[in-house]
mmCIF file of C-alpha atoms in Angstrom:
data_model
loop_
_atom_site.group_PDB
_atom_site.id
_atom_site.type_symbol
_atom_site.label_atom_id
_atom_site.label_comp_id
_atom_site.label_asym_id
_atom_site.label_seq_id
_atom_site.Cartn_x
_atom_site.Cartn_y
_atom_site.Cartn_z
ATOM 1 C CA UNK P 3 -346.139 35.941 139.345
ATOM 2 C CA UNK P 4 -347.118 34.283 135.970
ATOM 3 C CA UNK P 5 -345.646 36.572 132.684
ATOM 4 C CA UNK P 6 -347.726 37.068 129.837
ATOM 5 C CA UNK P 7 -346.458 38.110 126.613
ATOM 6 C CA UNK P 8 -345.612 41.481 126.500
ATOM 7 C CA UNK P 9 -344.543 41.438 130.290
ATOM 8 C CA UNK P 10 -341.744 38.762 128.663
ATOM 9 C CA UNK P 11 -341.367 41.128 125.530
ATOM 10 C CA UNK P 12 -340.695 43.887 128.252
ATOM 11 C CA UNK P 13 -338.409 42.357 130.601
ATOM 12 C CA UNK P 14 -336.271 41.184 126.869
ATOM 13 C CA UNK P 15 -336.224 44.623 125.995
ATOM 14 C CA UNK P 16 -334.996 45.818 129.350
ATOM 15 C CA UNK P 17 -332.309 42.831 129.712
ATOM 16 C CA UNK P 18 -331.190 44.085 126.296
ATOM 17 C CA UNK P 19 -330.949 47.520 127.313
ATOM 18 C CA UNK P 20 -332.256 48.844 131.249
ATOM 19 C CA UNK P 21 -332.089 52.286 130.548
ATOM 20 C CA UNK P 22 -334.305 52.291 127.230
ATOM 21 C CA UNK P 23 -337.240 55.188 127.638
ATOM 22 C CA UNK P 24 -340.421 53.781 128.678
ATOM 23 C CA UNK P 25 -341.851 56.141 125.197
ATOM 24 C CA UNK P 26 -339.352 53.541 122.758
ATOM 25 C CA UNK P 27 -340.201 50.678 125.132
ATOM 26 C CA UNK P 28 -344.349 51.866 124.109
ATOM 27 C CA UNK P 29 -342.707 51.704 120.639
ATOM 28 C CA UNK P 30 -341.136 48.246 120.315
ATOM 29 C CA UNK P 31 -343.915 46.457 122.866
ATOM 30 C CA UNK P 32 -347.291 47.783 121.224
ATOM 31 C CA UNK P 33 -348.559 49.192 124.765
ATOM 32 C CA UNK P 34 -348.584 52.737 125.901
ATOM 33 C CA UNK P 35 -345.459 54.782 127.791
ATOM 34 C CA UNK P 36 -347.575 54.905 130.288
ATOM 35 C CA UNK P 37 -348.566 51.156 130.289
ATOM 36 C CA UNK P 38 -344.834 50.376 129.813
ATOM 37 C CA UNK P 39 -344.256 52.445 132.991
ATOM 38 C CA UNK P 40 -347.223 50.826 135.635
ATOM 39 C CA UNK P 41 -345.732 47.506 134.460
ATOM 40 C CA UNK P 42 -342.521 47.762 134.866
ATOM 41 C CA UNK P 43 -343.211 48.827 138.305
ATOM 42 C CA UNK P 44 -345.565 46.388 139.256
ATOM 43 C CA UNK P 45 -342.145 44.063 137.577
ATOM 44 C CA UNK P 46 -340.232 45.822 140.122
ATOM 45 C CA UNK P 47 -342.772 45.647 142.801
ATOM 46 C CA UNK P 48 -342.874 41.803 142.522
ATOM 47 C CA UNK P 49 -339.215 41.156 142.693
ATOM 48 C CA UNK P 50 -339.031 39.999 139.092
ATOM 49 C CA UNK P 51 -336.521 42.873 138.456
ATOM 50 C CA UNK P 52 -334.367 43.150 141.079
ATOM 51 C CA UNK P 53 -332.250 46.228 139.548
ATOM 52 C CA UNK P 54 -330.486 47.957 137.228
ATOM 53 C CA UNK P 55 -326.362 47.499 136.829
ATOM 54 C CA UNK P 56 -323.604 48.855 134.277
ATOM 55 C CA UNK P 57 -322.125 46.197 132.801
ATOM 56 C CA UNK P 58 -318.656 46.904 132.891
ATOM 57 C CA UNK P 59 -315.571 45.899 130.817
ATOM 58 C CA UNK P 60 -313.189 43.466 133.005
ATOM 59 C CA UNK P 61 -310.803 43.707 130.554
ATOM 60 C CA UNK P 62 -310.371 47.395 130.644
ATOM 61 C CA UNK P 63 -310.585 47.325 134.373
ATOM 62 C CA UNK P 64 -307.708 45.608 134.002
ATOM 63 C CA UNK P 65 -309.070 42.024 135.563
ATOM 64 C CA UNK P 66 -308.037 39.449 132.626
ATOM 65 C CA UNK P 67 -307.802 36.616 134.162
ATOM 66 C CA UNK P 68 -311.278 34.672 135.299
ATOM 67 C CA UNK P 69 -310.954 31.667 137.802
ATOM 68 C CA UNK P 70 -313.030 28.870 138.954
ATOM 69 C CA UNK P 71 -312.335 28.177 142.279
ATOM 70 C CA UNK P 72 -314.218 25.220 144.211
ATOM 71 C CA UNK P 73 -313.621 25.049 147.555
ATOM 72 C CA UNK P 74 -314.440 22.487 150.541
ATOM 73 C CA UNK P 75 -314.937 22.693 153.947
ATOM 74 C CA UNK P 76 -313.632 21.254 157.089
ATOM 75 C CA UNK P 77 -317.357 21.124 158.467
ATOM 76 C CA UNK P 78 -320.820 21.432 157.005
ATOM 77 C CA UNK P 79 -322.099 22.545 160.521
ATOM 78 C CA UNK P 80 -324.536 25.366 160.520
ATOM 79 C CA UNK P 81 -321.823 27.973 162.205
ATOM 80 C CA UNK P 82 -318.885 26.864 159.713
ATOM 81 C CA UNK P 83 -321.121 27.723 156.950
ATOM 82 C CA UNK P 84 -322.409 30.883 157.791
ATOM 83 C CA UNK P 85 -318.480 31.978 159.261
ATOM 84 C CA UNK P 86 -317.563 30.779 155.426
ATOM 85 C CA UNK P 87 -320.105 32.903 153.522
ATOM 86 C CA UNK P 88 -319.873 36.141 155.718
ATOM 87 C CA UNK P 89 -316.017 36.111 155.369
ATOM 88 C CA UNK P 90 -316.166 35.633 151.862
ATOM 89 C CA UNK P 91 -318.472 38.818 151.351
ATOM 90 C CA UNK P 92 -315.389 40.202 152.670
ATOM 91 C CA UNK P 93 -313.021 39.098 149.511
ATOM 92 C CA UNK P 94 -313.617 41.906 146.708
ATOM 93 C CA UNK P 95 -311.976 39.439 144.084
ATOM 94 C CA UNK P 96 -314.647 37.313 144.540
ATOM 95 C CA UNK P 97 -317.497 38.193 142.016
ATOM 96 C CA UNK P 98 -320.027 35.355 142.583
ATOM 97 C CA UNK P 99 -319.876 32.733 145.469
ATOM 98 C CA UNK P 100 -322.158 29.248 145.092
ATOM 99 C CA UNK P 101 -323.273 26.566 147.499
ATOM 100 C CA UNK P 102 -323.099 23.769 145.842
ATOM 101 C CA UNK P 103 -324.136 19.848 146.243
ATOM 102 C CA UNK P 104 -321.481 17.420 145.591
ATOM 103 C CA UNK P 105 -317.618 16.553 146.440
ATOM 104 C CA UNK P 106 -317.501 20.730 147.076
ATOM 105 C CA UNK P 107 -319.037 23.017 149.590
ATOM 106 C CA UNK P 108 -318.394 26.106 147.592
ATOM 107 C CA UNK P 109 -317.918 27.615 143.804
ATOM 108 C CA UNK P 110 -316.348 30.725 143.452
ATOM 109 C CA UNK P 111 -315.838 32.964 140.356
ATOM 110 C CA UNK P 112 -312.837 34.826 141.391
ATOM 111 C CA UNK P 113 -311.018 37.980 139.106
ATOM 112 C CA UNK P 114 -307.665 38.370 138.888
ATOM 113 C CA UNK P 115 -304.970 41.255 136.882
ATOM 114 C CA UNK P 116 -302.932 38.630 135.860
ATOM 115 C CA UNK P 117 -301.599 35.115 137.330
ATOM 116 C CA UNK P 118 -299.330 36.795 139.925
ATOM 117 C CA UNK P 119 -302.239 38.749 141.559
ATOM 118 C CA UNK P 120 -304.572 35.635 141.895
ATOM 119 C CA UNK P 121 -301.710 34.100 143.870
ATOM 120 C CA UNK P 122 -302.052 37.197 145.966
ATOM 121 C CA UNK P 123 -305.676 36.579 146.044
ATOM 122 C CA UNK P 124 -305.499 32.793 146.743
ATOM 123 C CA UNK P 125 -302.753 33.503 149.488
ATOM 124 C CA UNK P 126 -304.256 36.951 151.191
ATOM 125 C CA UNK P 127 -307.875 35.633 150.827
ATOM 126 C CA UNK P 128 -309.058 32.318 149.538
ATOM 127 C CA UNK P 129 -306.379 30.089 152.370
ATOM 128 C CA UNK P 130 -307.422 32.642 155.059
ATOM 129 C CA UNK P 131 -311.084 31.940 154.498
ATOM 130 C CA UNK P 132 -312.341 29.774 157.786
ATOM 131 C CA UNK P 133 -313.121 26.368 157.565
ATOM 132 C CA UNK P 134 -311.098 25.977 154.317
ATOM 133 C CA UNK P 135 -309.919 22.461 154.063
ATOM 134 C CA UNK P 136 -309.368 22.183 150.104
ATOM 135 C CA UNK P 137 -309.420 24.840 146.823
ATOM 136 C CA UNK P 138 -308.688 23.656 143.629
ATOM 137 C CA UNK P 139 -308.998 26.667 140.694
ATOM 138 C CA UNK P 140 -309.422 26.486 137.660
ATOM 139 C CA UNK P 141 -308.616 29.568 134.968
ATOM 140 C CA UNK P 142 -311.093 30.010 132.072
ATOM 141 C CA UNK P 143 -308.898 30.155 129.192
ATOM 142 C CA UNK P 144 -312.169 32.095 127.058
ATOM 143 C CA UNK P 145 -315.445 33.216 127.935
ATOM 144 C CA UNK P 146 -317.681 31.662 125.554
ATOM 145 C CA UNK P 147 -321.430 33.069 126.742
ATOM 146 C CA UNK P 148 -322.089 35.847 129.242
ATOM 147 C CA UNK P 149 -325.984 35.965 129.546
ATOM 148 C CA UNK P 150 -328.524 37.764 131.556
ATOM 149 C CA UNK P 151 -331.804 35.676 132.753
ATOM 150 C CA UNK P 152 -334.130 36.057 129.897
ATOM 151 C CA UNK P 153 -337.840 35.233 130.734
#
């Protein structure tokens, strides 16, 4: 679905703040509530905005520490991919999971309390996952840029 300009302008305001009124959305866009409103359905409509999340604090959750984990597999068949990626579903440390091209099958952005509990994470979850033949991780010491897709 091509984006013209105030479609953008909207989807920037909503990335900047989702639950903004559709009335100071009018406001900031130059359209009507009401326009604001039948396009940001029609967004919604055409998967462009897939939904709206809380973005939460990991540091008062208490999950300092971020790792990069990278992971390869034993077998790039069809069945030890797809008994990889539903297990790993499974792992609620693991916030985002990649299949990547390259030396590794697999990047993983895993959360952690401290150092201790990603051993318990790398021990209990990561070396249990099937098909594992390698991880190597990797703890970001700062993040530096944390941004949504902007159109």
């Amino acid at each position: 679905m091509p984006l013209d300009h105030l479609s953008r302008a909207l989807l920037k305001e909503l990335v900047r703040d989702g639950r903004t009124s559709h009335v100071k959305l009018a406001e900031t866009i130059g359209l009507s509530a009401t326009a604001v409103a039948r396009r940001q359905r029609t967004l919604e409509e055409e998967g462009v905005i897939v939904g709206y999340h809380a973005r939460l604090s990991q540091k008062a959750l208490g999950l300092g520490v971020t790792v990069i984990v990278r992971l390869a597999l034993d077998s790039q068949s069809e069945e030890a991919l797809a008994a990889f990626e539903k297990a790993v579903a499974r792992c609620p440390s693991v916030l985002r999971c990649f299949l990547m091209s390259g030396a590794d099958d697999y990047l993983l952005t895993v959360v952690a309390s401290d150092v201790e509990d990603f051993e318990h994470v790398h021990k209990s979850q990561l070396s249990r996952l099937p098909h594992v033949a390698r991880i190597q991780s990797s703890f970001a010491l700062r993040q530096i840029i944390d941004r949504p897709v902007l159109p």
